[in-house]
């Protein structure tokens, strides 16, 4: 049995636990979810999800809980998946405004890039296998991907699901829709 940690300092962590359980049964990969608030919690995990929320607040909480170094050490061996605010924390470069991040993936993201008028939307994103209906909430746009980054889905020409080696980001919230594709891909990395 593998354990997928969900960073639970702030934001939308609860729904990810359920998504991991559903993905586990549909993929036939035994995995359970566990909330992560301390380095000791993290040490029990085989992969980590950083959920949506407010990336600047999440970063401050990570600093307060002294989780930045343990997270970097974890990521040097195990998979980290960031959704929306989590994607911002995984990016190498963050703009609008610039802020510190873990830099686990060679991508540049612009925060709140779809504008304030349309805070959230349901949209169909494009994958080689077809379309996937997803939810965006004050999402960033991935403005640059490095040569080692693979784009798995895009929307209006911009990448919205990308991976680099064992790490992965989505700018949308797959935990809010029934399709377990994204969480299944994370379980396949275990
Ligand atoms: N706008 C948020 C940020 O910049 C991200 C929103 C989300 O995670 N749904 O951190």
PDB file of C-alpha atoms and ligand atoms in Angstrom:
ATOM      1  CA  UNK A   1       0.000   0.000   0.000  1.00  0.00           C
ATOM      2  CA  UNK A   2       1.446   3.367  -1.088  1.00  0.00           C
ATOM      3  CA  UNK A   3       0.691   6.658   0.625  1.00  0.00           C
ATOM      4  CA  UNK A   4      -0.055   9.872  -1.263  1.00  0.00           C
ATOM      5  CA  UNK A   5       0.384  12.925   0.935  1.00  0.00           C
ATOM      6  CA  UNK A   6      -1.851  15.952   0.469  1.00  0.00           C
ATOM      7  CA  UNK A   7      -0.339  19.191   1.745  1.00  0.00           C
ATOM      8  CA  UNK A   8      -3.037  20.397   4.141  1.00  0.00           C
ATOM      9  CA  UNK A   9      -1.834  23.790   5.362  1.00  0.00           C
ATOM     10  CA  UNK A  10      -4.339  25.799   3.320  1.00  0.00           C
ATOM     11  CA  UNK A  11      -6.640  25.485   0.325  1.00  0.00           C
ATOM     12  CA  UNK A  12      -8.515  22.727  -1.408  1.00  0.00           C
ATOM     13  CA  UNK A  13      -6.897  19.605   0.084  1.00  0.00           C
ATOM     14  CA  UNK A  14      -9.954  17.617   1.140  1.00  0.00           C
ATOM     15  CA  UNK A  15     -11.234  16.766  -2.350  1.00  0.00           C
ATOM     16  CA  UNK A  16      -7.804  15.446  -3.399  1.00  0.00           C
ATOM     17  CA  UNK A  17      -7.987  12.702  -0.777  1.00  0.00           C
ATOM     18  CA  UNK A  18     -11.229  11.435  -2.277  1.00  0.00           C
ATOM     19  CA  UNK A  19      -9.805  11.713  -5.799  1.00  0.00           C
ATOM     20  CA  UNK A  20      -6.794   9.596  -4.771  1.00  0.00           C
ATOM     21  CA  UNK A  21      -9.117   6.910  -3.370  1.00  0.00           C
ATOM     22  CA  UNK A  22     -11.253   6.898  -6.530  1.00  0.00           C
ATOM     23  CA  UNK A  23      -8.190   6.814  -8.792  1.00  0.00           C
ATOM     24  CA  UNK A  24      -6.757   4.002  -6.701  1.00  0.00           C
ATOM     25  CA  UNK A  25      -9.785   1.787  -7.238  1.00  0.00           C
ATOM     26  CA  UNK A  26     -10.193   2.648 -10.933  1.00  0.00           C
ATOM     27  CA  UNK A  27      -6.487   2.161 -11.707  1.00  0.00           C
ATOM     28  CA  UNK A  28      -6.125  -0.933  -9.530  1.00  0.00           C
ATOM     29  CA  UNK A  29      -3.125   0.628  -7.770  1.00  0.00           C
ATOM     30  CA  UNK A  30      -3.329   0.314  -3.990  1.00  0.00           C
ATOM     31  CA  UNK A  31      -2.884   3.770  -2.504  1.00  0.00           C
ATOM     32  CA  UNK A  32      -4.288   5.789   0.352  1.00  0.00           C
ATOM     33  CA  UNK A  33      -4.244   9.527   1.014  1.00  0.00           C
ATOM     34  CA  UNK A  34      -2.781  11.193   4.082  1.00  0.00           C
ATOM     35  CA  UNK A  35      -2.871  14.849   5.086  1.00  0.00           C
ATOM     36  CA  UNK A  36       0.561  16.449   5.482  1.00  0.00           C
ATOM     37  CA  UNK A  37       1.186  19.291   7.933  1.00  0.00           C
ATOM     38  CA  UNK A  38       4.659  18.487   9.260  1.00  0.00           C
ATOM     39  CA  UNK A  39       7.963  17.035   8.074  1.00  0.00           C
ATOM     40  CA  UNK A  40       7.127  13.884  10.072  1.00  0.00           C
ATOM     41  CA  UNK A  41       3.893  13.500   8.048  1.00  0.00           C
ATOM     42  CA  UNK A  42       5.835  13.977   4.814  1.00  0.00           C
ATOM     43  CA  UNK A  43       8.297  11.255   5.764  1.00  0.00           C
ATOM     44  CA  UNK A  44       5.412   8.736   5.657  1.00  0.00           C
ATOM     45  CA  UNK A  45       4.551   9.523   2.014  1.00  0.00           C
ATOM     46  CA  UNK A  46       5.495   8.087  -1.389  1.00  0.00           C
ATOM     47  CA  UNK A  47       4.235  11.111  -3.367  1.00  0.00           C
ATOM     48  CA  UNK A  48       2.835  14.533  -2.513  1.00  0.00           C
ATOM     49  CA  UNK A  49      -0.016  16.657  -3.882  1.00  0.00           C
ATOM     50  CA  UNK A  50       0.131  20.426  -3.366  1.00  0.00           C
ATOM     51  CA  UNK A  51      -3.477  21.568  -3.814  1.00  0.00           C
ATOM     52  CA  UNK A  52      -5.075  24.762  -5.076  1.00  0.00           C
ATOM     53  CA  UNK A  53      -5.469  27.686  -2.725  1.00  0.00           C
ATOM     54  CA  UNK A  54      -3.472  30.873  -2.411  1.00  0.00           C
ATOM     55  CA  UNK A  55       0.138  30.239  -3.358  1.00  0.00           C
ATOM     56  CA  UNK A  56       1.608  33.232  -1.496  1.00  0.00           C
ATOM     57  CA  UNK A  57      -0.174  32.239   1.730  1.00  0.00           C
ATOM     58  CA  UNK A  58       0.815  28.614   1.247  1.00  0.00           C
ATOM     59  CA  UNK A  59       4.457  29.603   0.782  1.00  0.00           C
ATOM     60  CA  UNK A  60       4.392  31.630   4.037  1.00  0.00           C
ATOM     61  CA  UNK A  61       2.873  28.677   5.893  1.00  0.00           C
ATOM     62  CA  UNK A  62       5.504  26.333   4.427  1.00  0.00           C
ATOM     63  CA  UNK A  63       8.180  28.680   5.766  1.00  0.00           C
ATOM     64  CA  UNK A  64       6.512  28.959   9.182  1.00  0.00           C
ATOM     65  CA  UNK A  65       6.223  25.170   9.451  1.00  0.00           C
ATOM     66  CA  UNK A  66       9.848  24.796   8.270  1.00  0.00           C
ATOM     67  CA  UNK A  67       8.723  22.564   5.450  1.00  0.00           C
ATOM     68  CA  UNK A  68      10.667  24.085   2.538  1.00  0.00           C
ATOM     69  CA  UNK A  69      13.880  22.068   3.016  1.00  0.00           C
ATOM     70  CA  UNK A  70      12.084  18.778   3.812  1.00  0.00           C
ATOM     71  CA  UNK A  71       9.943  19.320   0.708  1.00  0.00           C
ATOM     72  CA  UNK A  72      12.982  19.915  -1.512  1.00  0.00           C
ATOM     73  CA  UNK A  73      14.627  16.768  -0.118  1.00  0.00           C
ATOM     74  CA  UNK A  74      11.411  14.781  -0.671  1.00  0.00           C
ATOM     75  CA  UNK A  75      11.129  16.055  -4.262  1.00  0.00           C
ATOM     76  CA  UNK A  76      14.663  14.950  -5.068  1.00  0.00           C
ATOM     77  CA  UNK A  77      13.467  11.348  -4.703  1.00  0.00           C
ATOM     78  CA  UNK A  78       9.685  11.271  -5.003  1.00  0.00           C
ATOM     79  CA  UNK A  79       6.903  12.722  -7.137  1.00  0.00           C
ATOM     80  CA  UNK A  80       5.244  16.031  -6.367  1.00  0.00           C
ATOM     81  CA  UNK A  81       2.075  17.083  -8.183  1.00  0.00           C
ATOM     82  CA  UNK A  82       0.876  20.692  -7.930  1.00  0.00           C
ATOM     83  CA  UNK A  83      -2.610  21.853  -8.902  1.00  0.00           C
ATOM     84  CA  UNK A  84      -3.201  25.565  -9.583  1.00  0.00           C
ATOM     85  CA  UNK A  85      -1.574  27.291  -6.556  1.00  0.00           C
ATOM     86  CA  UNK A  86       0.438  24.069  -6.241  1.00  0.00           C
ATOM     87  CA  UNK A  87       1.603  24.485  -9.853  1.00  0.00           C
ATOM     88  CA  UNK A  88       2.769  28.000  -8.968  1.00  0.00           C
ATOM     89  CA  UNK A  89       4.794  26.584  -6.071  1.00  0.00           C
ATOM     90  CA  UNK A  90       6.426  23.981  -8.345  1.00  0.00           C
ATOM     91  CA  UNK A  91       7.384  26.482 -11.068  1.00  0.00           C
ATOM     92  CA  UNK A  92      10.909  27.785 -11.560  1.00  0.00           C
ATOM     93  CA  UNK A  93       9.693  31.319 -12.419  1.00  0.00           C
ATOM     94  CA  UNK A  94       6.595  33.081 -11.070  1.00  0.00           C
ATOM     95  CA  UNK A  95       5.302  36.473 -12.204  1.00  0.00           C
ATOM     96  CA  UNK A  96       2.352  38.777 -11.535  1.00  0.00           C
ATOM     97  CA  UNK A  97       3.717  39.298  -8.947  1.00  0.00           C
ATOM     98  CA  UNK A  98       7.057  37.513  -8.687  1.00  0.00           C
ATOM     99  CA  UNK A  99       7.314  35.261  -5.653  1.00  0.00           C
ATOM    100  CA  UNK A 100       9.482  32.510  -4.223  1.00  0.00           C
ATOM    101  CA  UNK A 101       8.786  28.934  -5.289  1.00  0.00           C
ATOM    102  CA  UNK A 102      10.253  25.439  -5.094  1.00  0.00           C
ATOM    103  CA  UNK A 103      11.493  25.462  -8.715  1.00  0.00           C
ATOM    104  CA  UNK A 104      10.908  21.749  -9.201  1.00  0.00           C
ATOM    105  CA  UNK A 105       9.824  22.140 -12.835  1.00  0.00           C
ATOM    106  CA  UNK A 106      11.363  24.222 -15.611  1.00  0.00           C
ATOM    107  CA  UNK A 107       8.248  26.295 -16.276  1.00  0.00           C
ATOM    108  CA  UNK A 108       7.313  29.972 -15.942  1.00  0.00           C
ATOM    109  CA  UNK A 109       3.835  30.799 -14.687  1.00  0.00           C
ATOM    110  CA  UNK A 110       1.873  34.026 -14.585  1.00  0.00           C
ATOM    111  CA  UNK A 111      -0.548  34.138 -11.656  1.00  0.00           C
ATOM    112  CA  UNK A 112      -4.265  34.969 -12.074  1.00  0.00           C
ATOM    113  CA  UNK A 113      -3.611  35.215 -15.776  1.00  0.00           C
ATOM    114  CA  UNK A 114      -7.165  34.772 -17.088  1.00  0.00           C
ATOM    115  CA  UNK A 115      -8.138  38.144 -15.614  1.00  0.00           C
ATOM    116  CA  UNK A 116     -10.345  39.192 -12.743  1.00  0.00           C
ATOM    117  CA  UNK A 117     -13.630  39.412 -14.653  1.00  0.00           C
ATOM    118  CA  UNK A 118     -13.774  35.667 -15.164  1.00  0.00           C
ATOM    119  CA  UNK A 119     -12.577  34.162 -11.904  1.00  0.00           C
ATOM    120  CA  UNK A 120     -13.495  30.608 -12.688  1.00  0.00           C
ATOM    121  CA  UNK A 121     -14.689  28.616 -15.639  1.00  0.00           C
ATOM    122  CA  UNK A 122     -15.471  25.126 -16.813  1.00  0.00           C
ATOM    123  CA  UNK A 123     -13.623  24.409 -20.027  1.00  0.00           C
ATOM    124  CA  UNK A 124     -12.685  21.591 -22.341  1.00  0.00           C
ATOM    125  CA  UNK A 125      -8.944  21.122 -22.567  1.00  0.00           C
ATOM    126  CA  UNK A 126      -7.254  19.276 -25.392  1.00  0.00           C
ATOM    127  CA  UNK A 127      -5.162  16.141 -25.039  1.00  0.00           C
ATOM    128  CA  UNK A 128      -3.766  13.872 -27.768  1.00  0.00           C
ATOM    129  CA  UNK A 129      -6.422  11.294 -26.726  1.00  0.00           C
ATOM    130  CA  UNK A 130      -9.314  13.793 -26.898  1.00  0.00           C
ATOM    131  CA  UNK A 131     -10.936  16.440 -24.743  1.00  0.00           C
ATOM    132  CA  UNK A 132     -11.258  16.643 -20.973  1.00  0.00           C
ATOM    133  CA  UNK A 133     -13.725  18.886 -19.127  1.00  0.00           C
ATOM    134  CA  UNK A 134     -12.012  20.684 -16.259  1.00  0.00           C
ATOM    135  CA  UNK A 135     -12.474  23.538 -13.764  1.00  0.00           C
ATOM    136  CA  UNK A 136     -10.203  26.594 -13.606  1.00  0.00           C
ATOM    137  CA  UNK A 137     -10.312  28.869 -10.533  1.00  0.00           C
ATOM    138  CA  UNK A 138      -8.213  32.069 -10.716  1.00  0.00           C
ATOM    139  CA  UNK A 139      -5.733  29.958 -12.610  1.00  0.00           C
ATOM    140  CA  UNK A 140      -2.193  30.797 -13.658  1.00  0.00           C
ATOM    141  CA  UNK A 141      -1.068  30.445 -17.264  1.00  0.00           C
ATOM    142  CA  UNK A 142       2.089  28.484 -18.033  1.00  0.00           C
ATOM    143  CA  UNK A 143       4.002  30.974 -20.204  1.00  0.00           C
ATOM    144  CA  UNK A 144       7.143  28.920 -20.829  1.00  0.00           C
ATOM    145  CA  UNK A 145       8.096  25.252 -20.671  1.00  0.00           C
ATOM    146  CA  UNK A 146      11.709  24.082 -20.734  1.00  0.00           C
ATOM    147  CA  UNK A 147      12.997  21.394 -23.107  1.00  0.00           C
ATOM    148  CA  UNK A 148      12.545  18.607 -20.535  1.00  0.00           C
ATOM    149  CA  UNK A 149       8.905  19.451 -19.882  1.00  0.00           C
ATOM    150  CA  UNK A 150       6.216  17.385 -21.584  1.00  0.00           C
ATOM    151  CA  UNK A 151       2.852  19.060 -22.206  1.00  0.00           C
ATOM    152  CA  UNK A 152      -0.038  16.647 -21.608  1.00  0.00           C
ATOM    153  CA  UNK A 153      -2.985  18.987 -22.224  1.00  0.00           C
ATOM    154  CA  UNK A 154      -3.555  22.554 -23.374  1.00  0.00           C
ATOM    155  CA  UNK A 155      -6.254  25.194 -23.470  1.00  0.00           C
ATOM    156  CA  UNK A 156      -6.379  28.126 -25.908  1.00  0.00           C
ATOM    157  CA  UNK A 157      -2.855  27.177 -26.988  1.00  0.00           C
ATOM    158  CA  UNK A 158      -1.310  27.289 -23.488  1.00  0.00           C
ATOM    159  CA  UNK A 159      -0.169  24.217 -21.554  1.00  0.00           C
ATOM    160  CA  UNK A 160      -2.504  23.349 -18.654  1.00  0.00           C
ATOM    161  CA  UNK A 161      -1.145  19.907 -17.713  1.00  0.00           C
ATOM    162  CA  UNK A 162       2.587  19.265 -17.856  1.00  0.00           C
ATOM    163  CA  UNK A 163       5.171  16.960 -16.389  1.00  0.00           C
ATOM    164  CA  UNK A 164       8.913  16.853 -16.018  1.00  0.00           C
ATOM    165  CA  UNK A 165      10.234  13.477 -14.973  1.00  0.00           C
ATOM    166  CA  UNK A 166       8.488  12.466 -11.761  1.00  0.00           C
ATOM    167  CA  UNK A 167       6.870  15.879 -11.158  1.00  0.00           C
ATOM    168  CA  UNK A 168       3.596  17.138 -12.611  1.00  0.00           C
ATOM    169  CA  UNK A 169       1.404  20.257 -12.626  1.00  0.00           C
ATOM    170  CA  UNK A 170      -2.097  21.184 -13.730  1.00  0.00           C
ATOM    171  CA  UNK A 171      -3.383  24.748 -13.782  1.00  0.00           C
ATOM    172  CA  UNK A 172      -6.905  23.319 -13.366  1.00  0.00           C
ATOM    173  CA  UNK A 173      -8.554  21.436 -10.492  1.00  0.00           C
ATOM    174  CA  UNK A 174      -9.036  17.754 -11.409  1.00  0.00           C
ATOM    175  CA  UNK A 175     -10.264  16.986  -7.873  1.00  0.00           C
ATOM    176  CA  UNK A 176     -13.476  18.901  -8.634  1.00  0.00           C
ATOM    177  CA  UNK A 177     -14.602  16.750 -11.570  1.00  0.00           C
ATOM    178  CA  UNK A 178     -15.351  13.035 -11.743  1.00  0.00           C
ATOM    179  CA  UNK A 179     -12.603  12.090 -14.214  1.00  0.00           C
ATOM    180  CA  UNK A 180      -9.657  10.548 -12.316  1.00  0.00           C
ATOM    181  CA  UNK A 181      -7.146  10.696 -15.188  1.00  0.00           C
ATOM    182  CA  UNK A 182      -4.734  13.141 -13.518  1.00  0.00           C
ATOM    183  CA  UNK A 183      -4.676  11.336 -10.179  1.00  0.00           C
ATOM    184  CA  UNK A 184      -4.264   7.997 -11.962  1.00  0.00           C
ATOM    185  CA  UNK A 185      -1.188   9.352 -13.735  1.00  0.00           C
ATOM    186  CA  UNK A 186       0.256  10.352 -10.363  1.00  0.00           C
ATOM    187  CA  UNK A 187      -0.411   6.855  -8.957  1.00  0.00           C
ATOM    188  CA  UNK A 188       1.384   5.375 -11.967  1.00  0.00           C
ATOM    189  CA  UNK A 189       4.492   7.283 -10.859  1.00  0.00           C
ATOM    190  CA  UNK A 190       4.549   5.534  -7.462  1.00  0.00           C
TER     191      UNK A 190
HETATM  192  N1  LIG B   1      -4.817  32.538  -7.736  1.00  0.00           N
HETATM  193  C1  LIG B   1      -4.185  31.617  -6.845  1.00  0.00           C
HETATM  194  C2  LIG B   1      -2.707  31.965  -6.657  1.00  0.00           C
HETATM  195  O1  LIG B   1      -2.200  32.766  -7.371  1.00  0.00           O
HETATM  196  C3  LIG B   1      -4.335  30.186  -7.322  1.00  0.00           C
HETATM  197  C4  LIG B   1      -5.797  29.811  -7.390  1.00  0.00           C
HETATM  198  C5  LIG B   1      -6.076  28.360  -7.158  1.00  0.00           C
HETATM  199  O2  LIG B   1      -5.240  27.606  -6.647  1.00  0.00           O
HETATM  200  N2  LIG B   1      -7.284  27.959  -7.458  1.00  0.00           N
HETATM  201  O3  LIG B   1      -2.076  31.443  -5.812  1.00  0.00           O
END
